């Protein structure tokens, strides 16, 4: 599975874990990635995207056809 949202490009963030005694160790803040299948009428087939919940809301707002057009233009998926 990809480590970023295919719609928004959200990647892991980095920071510190801070203990009770205030010792700091590095850690990663992983995005909430989900695999989601969408049927794309313009392609005539279903595609599986790795997206965050915010990316799902973006797809709901702009529509799957325009979202897929963005991904094809960016080279993220093949037509």
JSON list of N, CA and C in Angstrom, two decimals:
[
{"chain": "A", "resi": 1, "resn": "UNK", "atom": "N", "xyz": [0.84, -1.17, 0.00]},
{"chain": "A", "resi": 1, "resn": "UNK", "atom": "CA", "xyz": [0.00, 0.00, 0.00]},
{"chain": "A", "resi": 1, "resn": "UNK", "atom": "C", "xyz": [0.89, 1.24, 0.00]},
{"chain": "A", "resi": 2, "resn": "UNK", "atom": "N", "xyz": [0.47, 2.27, -0.75]},
{"chain": "A", "resi": 2, "resn": "UNK", "atom": "CA", "xyz": [1.24, 3.50, -0.77]},
{"chain": "A", "resi": 2, "resn": "UNK", "atom": "C", "xyz": [1.19, 4.17, 0.60]},
{"chain": "A", "resi": 3, "resn": "UNK", "atom": "N", "xyz": [2.20, 4.95, 0.88]},
{"chain": "A", "resi": 3, "resn": "UNK", "atom": "CA", "xyz": [2.29, 5.61, 2.18]},
{"chain": "A", "resi": 3, "resn": "UNK", "atom": "C", "xyz": [1.78, 7.04, 2.14]},
{"chain": "A", "resi": 4, "resn": "UNK", "atom": "N", "xyz": [1.02, 7.39, 1.09]},
{"chain": "A", "resi": 4, "resn": "UNK", "atom": "CA", "xyz": [0.46, 8.73, 0.99]},
{"chain": "A", "resi": 4, "resn": "UNK", "atom": "C", "xyz": [-0.93, 8.66, 0.37]},
{"chain": "A", "resi": 5, "resn": "UNK", "atom": "N", "xyz": [-1.69, 9.72, 0.62]},
{"chain": "A", "resi": 5, "resn": "UNK", "atom": "CA", "xyz": [-3.03, 9.83, 0.04]},
{"chain": "A", "resi": 5, "resn": "UNK", "atom": "C", "xyz": [-2.89, 10.17, -1.43]},
{"chain": "A", "resi": 6, "resn": "UNK", "atom": "N", "xyz": [-3.53, 9.42, -2.30]},
{"chain": "A", "resi": 6, "resn": "UNK", "atom": "CA", "xyz": [-3.41, 9.65, -3.73]},
{"chain": "A", "resi": 6, "resn": "UNK", "atom": "C", "xyz": [-4.14, 10.92, -4.18]},
{"chain": "A", "resi": 7, "resn": "UNK", "atom": "N", "xyz": [-5.11, 11.37, -3.43]},
{"chain": "A", "resi": 7, "resn": "UNK", "atom": "CA", "xyz": [-5.85, 12.58, -3.79]},
{"chain": "A", "resi": 7, "resn": "UNK", "atom": "C", "xyz": [-5.17, 13.83, -3.25]},
{"chain": "A", "resi": 8, "resn": "UNK", "atom": "N", "xyz": [-4.84, 13.85, -1.97]},
{"chain": "A", "resi": 8, "resn": "UNK", "atom": "CA", "xyz": [-4.30, 15.05, -1.34]},
{"chain": "A", "resi": 8, "resn": "UNK", "atom": "C", "xyz": [-2.79, 15.04, -1.19]},
{"chain": "A", "resi": 9, "resn": "UNK", "atom": "N", "xyz": [-2.18, 13.87, -1.27]},
{"chain": "A", "resi": 9, "resn": "UNK", "atom": "CA", "xyz": [-0.73, 13.80, -1.10]},
{"chain": "A", "resi": 9, "resn": "UNK", "atom": "C", "xyz": [-0.28, 13.83, 0.36]},
{"chain": "A", "resi": 10, "resn": "UNK", "atom": "N", "xyz": [-1.19, 13.60, 1.28]},
{"chain": "A", "resi": 10, "resn": "UNK", "atom": "CA", "xyz": [-0.87, 13.62, 2.70]},
{"chain": "A", "resi": 10, "resn": "UNK", "atom": "C", "xyz": [0.14, 12.52, 3.03]},
{"chain": "A", "resi": 11, "resn": "UNK", "atom": "N", "xyz": [1.24, 12.89, 3.68]},
{"chain": "A", "resi": 11, "resn": "UNK", "atom": "CA", "xyz": [2.28, 11.93, 4.05]},
{"chain": "A", "resi": 11, "resn": "UNK", "atom": "C", "xyz": [2.46, 11.95, 5.56]},
{"chain": "A", "resi": 12, "resn": "UNK", "atom": "N", "xyz": [3.30, 11.06, 6.05]},
{"chain": "A", "resi": 12, "resn": "UNK", "atom": "CA", "xyz": [3.56, 10.98, 7.48]},
{"chain": "A", "resi": 12, "resn": "UNK", "atom": "C", "xyz": [4.26, 12.24, 7.96]},
{"chain": "A", "resi": 13, "resn": "UNK", "atom": "N", "xyz": [3.90, 12.68, 9.16]},
{"chain": "A", "resi": 13, "resn": "UNK", "atom": "CA", "xyz": [4.58, 13.79, 9.80]},
{"chain": "A", "resi": 13, "resn": "UNK", "atom": "C", "xyz": [5.54, 13.25, 10.84]},
{"chain": "A", "resi": 14, "resn": "UNK", "atom": "N", "xyz": [6.49, 14.07, 11.26]},
{"chain": "A", "resi": 14, "resn": "UNK", "atom": "CA", "xyz": [7.50, 13.63, 12.22]},
{"chain": "A", "resi": 14, "resn": "UNK", "atom": "C", "xyz": [7.48, 14.56, 13.42]},
{"chain": "A", "resi": 15, "resn": "UNK", "atom": "N", "xyz": [7.79, 14.00, 14.57]},
{"chain": "A", "resi": 15, "resn": "UNK", "atom": "CA", "xyz": [7.81, 14.79, 15.80]},
{"chain": "A", "resi": 15, "resn": "UNK", "atom": "C", "xyz": [8.46, 14.01, 16.91]},
{"chain": "A", "resi": 16, "resn": "UNK", "atom": "N", "xyz": [8.15, 14.37, 18.12]},
{"chain": "A", "resi": 16, "resn": "UNK", "atom": "CA", "xyz": [8.75, 13.73, 19.29]},
{"chain": "A", "resi": 16, "resn": "UNK", "atom": "C", "xyz": [7.68, 13.07, 20.14]},
{"chain": "A", "resi": 17, "resn": "UNK", "atom": "N", "xyz": [8.03, 11.90, 20.70]},
{"chain": "A", "resi": 17, "resn": "UNK", "atom": "CA", "xyz": [7.27, 11.34, 21.80]},
{"chain": "A", "resi": 17, "resn": "UNK", "atom": "C", "xyz": [7.87, 11.95, 23.06]},
{"chain": "A", "resi": 18, "resn": "UNK", "atom": "N", "xyz": [7.03, 12.50, 23.92]},
{"chain": "A", "resi": 18, "resn": "UNK", "atom": "CA", "xyz": [7.54, 13.16, 25.12]},
{"chain": "A", "resi": 18, "resn": "UNK", "atom": "C", "xyz": [7.04, 12.38, 26.32]},
{"chain": "A", "resi": 19, "resn": "UNK", "atom": "N", "xyz": [7.97, 11.84, 27.10]},
{"chain": "A", "resi": 19, "resn": "UNK", "atom": "CA", "xyz": [7.62, 11.04, 28.27]},
{"chain": "A", "resi": 19, "resn": "UNK", "atom": "C", "xyz": [7.26, 11.96, 29.45]},
{"chain": "A", "resi": 20, "resn": "UNK", "atom": "N", "xyz": [6.85, 11.32, 30.53]},
{"chain": "A", "resi": 20, "resn": "UNK", "atom": "CA", "xyz": [6.51, 12.07, 31.74]},
{"chain": "A", "resi": 20, "resn": "UNK", "atom": "C", "xyz": [7.71, 12.87, 32.24]},
{"chain": "A", "resi": 21, "resn": "UNK", "atom": "N", "xyz": [8.92, 12.31, 32.12]},
{"chain": "A", "resi": 21, "resn": "UNK", "atom": "CA", "xyz": [10.12, 13.01, 32.57]},
{"chain": "A", "resi": 21, "resn": "UNK", "atom": "C", "xyz": [10.64, 13.98, 31.51]},
{"chain": "A", "resi": 22, "resn": "UNK", "atom": "N", "xyz": [9.92, 14.11, 30.41]},
{"chain": "A", "resi": 22, "resn": "UNK", "atom": "CA", "xyz": [10.21, 15.05, 29.32]},
{"chain": "A", "resi": 22, "resn": "UNK", "atom": "C", "xyz": [11.38, 14.62, 28.44]},
{"chain": "A", "resi": 23, "resn": "UNK", "atom": "N", "xyz": [11.68, 13.31, 28.42]},
{"chain": "A", "resi": 23, "resn": "UNK", "atom": "CA", "xyz": [12.67, 12.80, 27.46]},
{"chain": "A", "resi": 23, "resn": "UNK", "atom": "C", "xyz": [11.99, 12.73, 26.10]},
{"chain": "A", "resi": 24, "resn": "UNK", "atom": "N", "xyz": [12.73, 13.08, 25.08]},
{"chain": "A", "resi": 24, "resn": "UNK", "atom": "CA", "xyz": [12.14, 13.12, 23.74]},
{"chain": "A", "resi": 24, "resn": "UNK", "atom": "C", "xyz": [12.77, 12.07, 22.84]},
{"chain": "A", "resi": 25, "resn": "UNK", "atom": "N", "xyz": [11.93, 11.31, 22.15]},
{"chain": "A", "resi": 25, "resn": "UNK", "atom": "CA", "xyz": [12.39, 10.36, 21.14]},
{"chain": "A", "resi": 25, "resn": "UNK", "atom": "C", "xyz": [11.57, 10.62, 19.88]},
{"chain": "A", "resi": 26, "resn": "UNK", "atom": "N", "xyz": [12.20, 10.42, 18.72]},
{"chain": "A", "resi": 26, "resn": "UNK", "atom": "CA", "xyz": [11.53, 10.70, 17.45]},
{"chain": "A", "resi": 26, "resn": "UNK", "atom": "C", "xyz": [10.42, 9.68, 17.17]},
{"chain": "A", "resi": 27, "resn": "UNK", "atom": "N", "xyz": [9.36, 10.14, 16.53]},
{"chain": "A", "resi": 27, "resn": "UNK", "atom": "CA", "xyz": [8.26, 9.27, 16.16]},
{"chain": "A", "resi": 27, "resn": "UNK", "atom": "C", "xyz": [7.63, 9.79, 14.88]},
{"chain": "A", "resi": 28, "resn": "UNK", "atom": "N", "xyz": [6.77, 8.95, 14.30]},
{"chain": "A", "resi": 28, "resn": "UNK", "atom": "CA", "xyz": [6.05, 9.32, 13.07]},
{"chain": "A", "resi": 28, "resn": "UNK", "atom": "C", "xyz": [4.56, 9.45, 13.38]},
{"chain": "A", "resi": 29, "resn": "UNK", "atom": "N", "xyz": [3.93, 10.42, 12.75]},
{"chain": "A", "resi": 29, "resn": "UNK", "atom": "CA", "xyz": [2.49, 10.57, 12.81]},
{"chain": "A", "resi": 29, "resn": "UNK", "atom": "C", "xyz": [1.95, 10.09, 11.47]},
{"chain": "A", "resi": 30, "resn": "UNK", "atom": "N", "xyz": [1.42, 8.87, 11.44]},
{"chain": "A", "resi": 30, "resn": "UNK", "atom": "CA", "xyz": [0.95, 8.26, 10.19]},
{"chain": "A", "resi": 30, "resn": "UNK", "atom": "C", "xyz": [-0.44, 8.80, 9.82]},
{"chain": "A", "resi": 31, "resn": "UNK", "atom": "N", "xyz": [-0.70, 9.05, 8.53]},
{"chain": "A", "resi": 31, "resn": "UNK", "atom": "CA", "xyz": [-2.05, 9.44, 8.11]},
{"chain": "A", "resi": 31, "resn": "UNK", "atom": "C", "xyz": [-3.00, 8.25, 8.18]},
{"chain": "A", "resi": 32, "resn": "UNK", "atom": "N", "xyz": [-4.28, 8.53, 8.29]},
{"chain": "A", "resi": 32, "resn": "UNK", "atom": "CA", "xyz": [-5.31, 7.49, 8.37]},
{"chain": "A", "resi": 32, "resn": "UNK", "atom": "C", "xyz": [-5.66, 7.04, 6.95]},
{"chain": "A", "resi": 33, "resn": "UNK", "atom": "N", "xyz": [-4.85, 6.15, 6.39]},
{"chain": "A", "resi": 33, "resn": "UNK", "atom": "CA", "xyz": [-5.03, 5.71, 5.01]},
{"chain": "A", "resi": 33, "resn": "UNK", "atom": "C", "xyz": [-6.01, 4.55, 4.92]},
{"chain": "A", "resi": 34, "resn": "UNK", "atom": "N", "xyz": [-6.90, 4.64, 3.95]},
{"chain": "A", "resi": 34, "resn": "UNK", "atom": "CA", "xyz": [-7.89, 3.61, 3.71]},
{"chain": "A", "resi": 34, "resn": "UNK", "atom": "C", "xyz": [-7.85, 3.22, 2.24]},
{"chain": "A", "resi": 35, "resn": "UNK", "atom": "N", "xyz": [-8.08, 1.93, 1.95]},
{"chain": "A", "resi": 35, "resn": "UNK", "atom": "CA", "xyz": [-8.23, 1.50, 0.56]},
{"chain": "A", "resi": 35, "resn": "UNK", "atom": "C", "xyz": [-9.72, 1.57, 0.22]},
{"chain": "A", "resi": 36, "resn": "UNK", "atom": "N", "xyz": [-10.05, 2.23, -0.88]},
{"chain": "A", "resi": 36, "resn": "UNK", "atom": "CA", "xyz": [-11.46, 2.44, -1.24]},
{"chain": "A", "resi": 36, "resn": "UNK", "atom": "C", "xyz": [-11.61, 2.21, -2.74]},
{"chain": "A", "resi": 37, "resn": "UNK", "atom": "N", "xyz": [-12.63, 1.42, -3.10]},
{"chain": "A", "resi": 37, "resn": "UNK", "atom": "CA", "xyz": [-12.93, 1.16, -4.52]},
{"chain": "A", "resi": 37, "resn": "UNK", "atom": "C", "xyz": [-13.99, 2.15, -4.98]},
{"chain": "A", "resi": 38, "resn": "UNK", "atom": "N", "xyz": [-13.74, 2.73, -6.15]},
{"chain": "A", "resi": 38, "resn": "UNK", "atom": "CA", "xyz": [-14.68, 3.65, -6.77]},
{"chain": "A", "resi": 38, "resn": "UNK", "atom": "C", "xyz": [-14.95, 3.16, -8.19]},
{"chain": "A", "resi": 39, "resn": "UNK", "atom": "N", "xyz": [-16.21, 3.23, -8.60]},
{"chain": "A", "resi": 39, "resn": "UNK", "atom": "CA", "xyz": [-16.54, 2.96, -10.00]},
{"chain": "A", "resi": 39, "resn": "UNK", "atom": "C", "xyz": [-16.45, 4.28, -10.76]},
{"chain": "A", "resi": 40, "resn": "UNK", "atom": "N", "xyz": [-15.69, 4.28, -11.85]},
{"chain": "A", "resi": 40, "resn": "UNK", "atom": "CA", "xyz": [-15.49, 5.49, -12.64]},
{"chain": "A", "resi": 40, "resn": "UNK", "atom": "C", "xyz": [-16.22, 5.31, -13.97]},
{"chain": "A", "resi": 41, "resn": "UNK", "atom": "N", "xyz": [-17.34, 6.02, -14.17]},
{"chain": "A", "resi": 41, "resn": "UNK", "atom": "CA", "xyz": [-18.12, 5.85, -15.41]},
{"chain": "A", "resi": 41, "resn": "UNK", "atom": "C", "xyz": [-17.33, 6.22, -16.67]},
{"chain": "A", "resi": 42, "resn": "UNK", "atom": "N", "xyz": [-16.46, 7.24, -16.58]},
{"chain": "A", "resi": 42, "resn": "UNK", "atom": "CA", "xyz": [-15.72, 7.67, -17.77]},
{"chain": "A", "resi": 42, "resn": "UNK", "atom": "C", "xyz": [-14.71, 6.61, -18.22]},
{"chain": "A", "resi": 43, "resn": "UNK", "atom": "N", "xyz": [-14.18, 5.83, -17.28]},
{"chain": "A", "resi": 43, "resn": "UNK", "atom": "CA", "xyz": [-13.26, 4.75, -17.63]},
{"chain": "A", "resi": 43, "resn": "UNK", "atom": "C", "xyz": [-13.99, 3.43, -17.87]},
{"chain": "A", "resi": 44, "resn": "UNK", "atom": "N", "xyz": [-15.20, 3.32, -17.34]},
{"chain": "A", "resi": 44, "resn": "UNK", "atom": "CA", "xyz": [-15.98, 2.10, -17.48]},
{"chain": "A", "resi": 44, "resn": "UNK", "atom": "C", "xyz": [-15.50, 0.96, -16.61]},
{"chain": "A", "resi": 45, "resn": "UNK", "atom": "N", "xyz": [-14.80, 1.27, -15.54]},
{"chain": "A", "resi": 45, "resn": "UNK", "atom": "CA", "xyz": [-14.28, 0.24, -14.63]},
{"chain": "A", "resi": 45, "resn": "UNK", "atom": "C", "xyz": [-14.13, 0.82, -13.24]},
{"chain": "A", "resi": 46, "resn": "UNK", "atom": "N", "xyz": [-13.87, -0.07, -12.29]},
{"chain": "A", "resi": 46, "resn": "UNK", "atom": "CA", "xyz": [-13.64, 0.34, -10.90]},
{"chain": "A", "resi": 46, "resn": "UNK", "atom": "C", "xyz": [-12.14, 0.49, -10.67]},
{"chain": "A", "resi": 47, "resn": "UNK", "atom": "N", "xyz": [-11.77, 1.44, -9.84]},
{"chain": "A", "resi": 47, "resn": "UNK", "atom": "CA", "xyz": [-10.37, 1.61, -9.46]},
{"chain": "A", "resi": 47, "resn": "UNK", "atom": "C", "xyz": [-10.28, 1.60, -7.94]},
{"chain": "A", "resi": 48, "resn": "UNK", "atom": "N", "xyz": [-9.14, 1.19, -7.42]},
{"chain": "A", "resi": 48, "resn": "UNK", "atom": "CA", "xyz": [-8.91, 1.18, -5.98]},
{"chain": "A", "resi": 48, "resn": "UNK", "atom": "C", "xyz": [-7.93, 2.29, -5.67]},
{"chain": "A", "resi": 49, "resn": "UNK", "atom": "N", "xyz": [-8.33, 3.19, -4.77]},
{"chain": "A", "resi": 49, "resn": "UNK", "atom": "CA", "xyz": [-7.48, 4.30, -4.37]},
{"chain": "A", "resi": 49, "resn": "UNK", "atom": "C", "xyz": [-7.11, 4.17, -2.91]},
{"chain": "A", "resi": 50, "resn": "UNK", "atom": "N", "xyz": [-5.95, 4.67, -2.55]},
{"chain": "A", "resi": 50, "resn": "UNK", "atom": "CA", "xyz": [-5.53, 4.77, -1.17]},
{"chain": "A", "resi": 50, "resn": "UNK", "atom": "C", "xyz": [-5.71, 6.22, -0.75]},
{"chain": "A", "resi": 51, "resn": "UNK", "atom": "N", "xyz": [-6.70, 6.47, 0.09]},
{"chain": "A", "resi": 51, "resn": "UNK", "atom": "CA", "xyz": [-7.06, 7.85, 0.43]},
{"chain": "A", "resi": 51, "resn": "UNK", "atom": "C", "xyz": [-7.29, 7.99, 1.93]},
{"chain": "A", "resi": 52, "resn": "UNK", "atom": "N", "xyz": [-7.19, 9.23, 2.40]},
{"chain": "A", "resi": 52, "resn": "UNK", "atom": "CA", "xyz": [-7.55, 9.56, 3.77]},
{"chain": "A", "resi": 52, "resn": "UNK", "atom": "C", "xyz": [-9.05, 9.91, 3.79]},
{"chain": "A", "resi": 53, "resn": "UNK", "atom": "N", "xyz": [-9.66, 9.94, 4.96]},
{"chain": "A", "resi": 53, "resn": "UNK", "atom": "CA", "xyz": [-11.07, 10.35, 5.02]},
{"chain": "A", "resi": 53, "resn": "UNK", "atom": "C", "xyz": [-11.31, 11.74, 4.44]},
{"chain": "A", "resi": 54, "resn": "UNK", "atom": "N", "xyz": [-10.36, 12.64, 4.61]},
{"chain": "A", "resi": 54, "resn": "UNK", "atom": "CA", "xyz": [-10.49, 13.96, 4.01]},
{"chain": "A", "resi": 54, "resn": "UNK", "atom": "C", "xyz": [-10.43, 13.88, 2.49]},
{"chain": "A", "resi": 55, "resn": "UNK", "atom": "N", "xyz": [-9.63, 12.96, 1.96]},
{"chain": "A", "resi": 55, "resn": "UNK", "atom": "CA", "xyz": [-9.58, 12.74, 0.53]},
{"chain": "A", "resi": 55, "resn": "UNK", "atom": "C", "xyz": [-10.89, 12.19, 0.01]},
{"chain": "A", "resi": 56, "resn": "UNK", "atom": "N", "xyz": [-11.55, 11.33, 0.81]},
{"chain": "A", "resi": 56, "resn": "UNK", "atom": "CA", "xyz": [-12.86, 10.81, 0.43]},
{"chain": "A", "resi": 56, "resn": "UNK", "atom": "C", "xyz": [-13.89, 11.94, 0.35]},
{"chain": "A", "resi": 57, "resn": "UNK", "atom": "N", "xyz": [-13.82, 12.88, 1.28]},
{"chain": "A", "resi": 57, "resn": "UNK", "atom": "CA", "xyz": [-14.72, 14.03, 1.25]},
{"chain": "A", "resi": 57, "resn": "UNK", "atom": "C", "xyz": [-14.44, 14.89, 0.03]},
{"chain": "A", "resi": 58, "resn": "UNK", "atom": "N", "xyz": [-13.17, 15.01, -0.35]},
{"chain": "A", "resi": 58, "resn": "UNK", "atom": "CA", "xyz": [-12.82, 15.78, -1.55]},
{"chain": "A", "resi": 58, "resn": "UNK", "atom": "C", "xyz": [-13.40, 15.12, -2.79]},
{"chain": "A", "resi": 59, "resn": "UNK", "atom": "N", "xyz": [-13.31, 13.80, -2.87]},
{"chain": "A", "resi": 59, "resn": "UNK", "atom": "CA", "xyz": [-13.89, 13.07, -4.00]},
{"chain": "A", "resi": 59, "resn": "UNK", "atom": "C", "xyz": [-15.41, 13.26, -4.04]},
{"chain": "A", "resi": 60, "resn": "UNK", "atom": "N", "xyz": [-16.05, 13.23, -2.87]},
{"chain": "A", "resi": 60, "resn": "UNK", "atom": "CA", "xyz": [-17.49, 13.45, -2.82]},
{"chain": "A", "resi": 60, "resn": "UNK", "atom": "C", "xyz": [-17.85, 14.85, -3.31]},
{"chain": "A", "resi": 61, "resn": "UNK", "atom": "N", "xyz": [-17.00, 15.82, -3.00]},
{"chain": "A", "resi": 61, "resn": "UNK", "atom": "CA", "xyz": [-17.28, 17.21, -3.36]},
{"chain": "A", "resi": 61, "resn": "UNK", "atom": "C", "xyz": [-17.05, 17.49, -4.85]},
{"chain": "A", "resi": 62, "resn": "UNK", "atom": "N", "xyz": [-15.89, 17.04, -5.39]},
{"chain": "A", "resi": 62, "resn": "UNK", "atom": "CA", "xyz": [-15.56, 17.37, -6.78]},
{"chain": "A", "resi": 62, "resn": "UNK", "atom": "C", "xyz": [-16.02, 16.32, -7.77]},
{"chain": "A", "resi": 63, "resn": "UNK", "atom": "N", "xyz": [-16.34, 15.13, -7.29]},
{"chain": "A", "resi": 63, "resn": "UNK", "atom": "CA", "xyz": [-16.78, 14.05, -8.17]},
{"chain": "A", "resi": 63, "resn": "UNK", "atom": "C", "xyz": [-15.62, 13.14, -8.55]},
{"chain": "A", "resi": 64, "resn": "UNK", "atom": "N", "xyz": [-15.92, 11.87, -8.75]},
{"chain": "A", "resi": 64, "resn": "UNK", "atom": "CA", "xyz": [-14.88, 10.87, -9.02]},
{"chain": "A", "resi": 64, "resn": "UNK", "atom": "C", "xyz": [-14.26, 11.09, -10.39]},
{"chain": "A", "resi": 65, "resn": "UNK", "atom": "N", "xyz": [-15.04, 11.57, -11.38]},
{"chain": "A", "resi": 65, "resn": "UNK", "atom": "CA", "xyz": [-14.48, 11.76, -12.71]},
{"chain": "A", "resi": 65, "resn": "UNK", "atom": "C", "xyz": [-13.39, 12.84, -12.72]},
{"chain": "A", "resi": 66, "resn": "UNK", "atom": "N", "xyz": [-13.65, 13.96, -12.07]},
{"chain": "A", "resi": 66, "resn": "UNK", "atom": "CA", "xyz": [-12.63, 15.03, -12.05]},
{"chain": "A", "resi": 66, "resn": "UNK", "atom": "C", "xyz": [-11.45, 14.64, -11.15]},
{"chain": "A", "resi": 67, "resn": "UNK", "atom": "N", "xyz": [-11.71, 13.87, -10.10]},
{"chain": "A", "resi": 67, "resn": "UNK", "atom": "CA", "xyz": [-10.61, 13.42, -9.25]},
{"chain": "A", "resi": 67, "resn": "UNK", "atom": "C", "xyz": [-9.69, 12.47, -10.02]},
{"chain": "A", "resi": 68, "resn": "UNK", "atom": "N", "xyz": [-10.28, 11.56, -10.80]},
{"chain": "A", "resi": 68, "resn": "UNK", "atom": "CA", "xyz": [-9.48, 10.64, -11.61]},
{"chain": "A", "resi": 68, "resn": "UNK", "atom": "C", "xyz": [-8.74, 11.39, -12.71]},
{"chain": "A", "resi": 69, "resn": "UNK", "atom": "N", "xyz": [-9.36, 12.43, -13.27]},
{"chain": "A", "resi": 69, "resn": "UNK", "atom": "CA", "xyz": [-8.68, 13.23, -14.29]},
{"chain": "A", "resi": 69, "resn": "UNK", "atom": "C", "xyz": [-7.44, 13.89, -13.71]},
{"chain": "A", "resi": 70, "resn": "UNK", "atom": "N", "xyz": [-7.53, 14.37, -12.46]},
{"chain": "A", "resi": 70, "resn": "UNK", "atom": "CA", "xyz": [-6.36, 14.94, -11.78]},
{"chain": "A", "resi": 70, "resn": "UNK", "atom": "C", "xyz": [-5.27, 13.90, -11.58]},
{"chain": "A", "resi": 71, "resn": "UNK", "atom": "N", "xyz": [-5.66, 12.68, -11.18]},
{"chain": "A", "resi": 71, "resn": "UNK", "atom": "CA", "xyz": [-4.69, 11.62, -10.94]},
{"chain": "A", "resi": 71, "resn": "UNK", "atom": "C", "xyz": [-4.00, 11.19, -12.23]},
{"chain": "A", "resi": 72, "resn": "UNK", "atom": "N", "xyz": [-4.73, 11.13, -13.32]},
{"chain": "A", "resi": 72, "resn": "UNK", "atom": "CA", "xyz": [-4.15, 10.76, -14.61]},
{"chain": "A", "resi": 72, "resn": "UNK", "atom": "C", "xyz": [-3.18, 11.84, -15.08]},
{"chain": "A", "resi": 73, "resn": "UNK", "atom": "N", "xyz": [-3.56, 13.11, -14.89]},
{"chain": "A", "resi": 73, "resn": "UNK", "atom": "CA", "xyz": [-2.68, 14.22, -15.29]},
{"chain": "A", "resi": 73, "resn": "UNK", "atom": "C", "xyz": [-1.39, 14.23, -14.46]},
{"chain": "A", "resi": 74, "resn": "UNK", "atom": "N", "xyz": [-1.51, 13.84, -13.20]},
{"chain": "A", "resi": 74, "resn": "UNK", "atom": "CA", "xyz": [-0.33, 13.82, -12.32]},
{"chain": "A", "resi": 74, "resn": "UNK", "atom": "C", "xyz": [0.50, 12.56, -12.51]},
{"chain": "A", "resi": 75, "resn": "UNK", "atom": "N", "xyz": [-0.02, 11.59, -13.27]},
{"chain": "A", "resi": 75, "resn": "UNK", "atom": "CA", "xyz": [0.70, 10.34, -13.48]},
{"chain": "A", "resi": 75, "resn": "UNK", "atom": "C", "xyz": [0.57, 9.35, -12.33]},
{"chain": "A", "resi": 76, "resn": "UNK", "atom": "N", "xyz": [-0.38, 9.59, -11.45]},
{"chain": "A", "resi": 76, "resn": "UNK", "atom": "CA", "xyz": [-0.59, 8.73, -10.28]},
{"chain": "A", "resi": 76, "resn": "UNK", "atom": "C", "xyz": [-1.21, 7.39, -10.67]},
{"chain": "A", "resi": 77, "resn": "UNK", "atom": "N", "xyz": [-2.12, 7.42, -11.67]},
{"chain": "A", "resi": 77, "resn": "UNK", "atom": "CA", "xyz": [-2.73, 6.19, -12.18]},
{"chain": "A", "resi": 77, "resn": "UNK", "atom": "C", "xyz": [-2.71, 6.23, -13.70]},
{"chain": "A", "resi": 78, "resn": "UNK", "atom": "N", "xyz": [-2.90, 5.05, -14.32]},
{"chain": "A", "resi": 78, "resn": "UNK", "atom": "CA", "xyz": [-2.95, 4.97, -15.77]},
{"chain": "A", "resi": 78, "resn": "UNK", "atom": "C", "xyz": [-4.40, 4.98, -16.23]},
{"chain": "A", "resi": 79, "resn": "UNK", "atom": "N", "xyz": [-4.63, 5.53, -17.39]},
{"chain": "A", "resi": 79, "resn": "UNK", "atom": "CA", "xyz": [-6.00, 5.65, -17.92]},
{"chain": "A", "resi": 79, "resn": "UNK", "atom": "C", "xyz": [-6.58, 4.35, -18.38]}
]
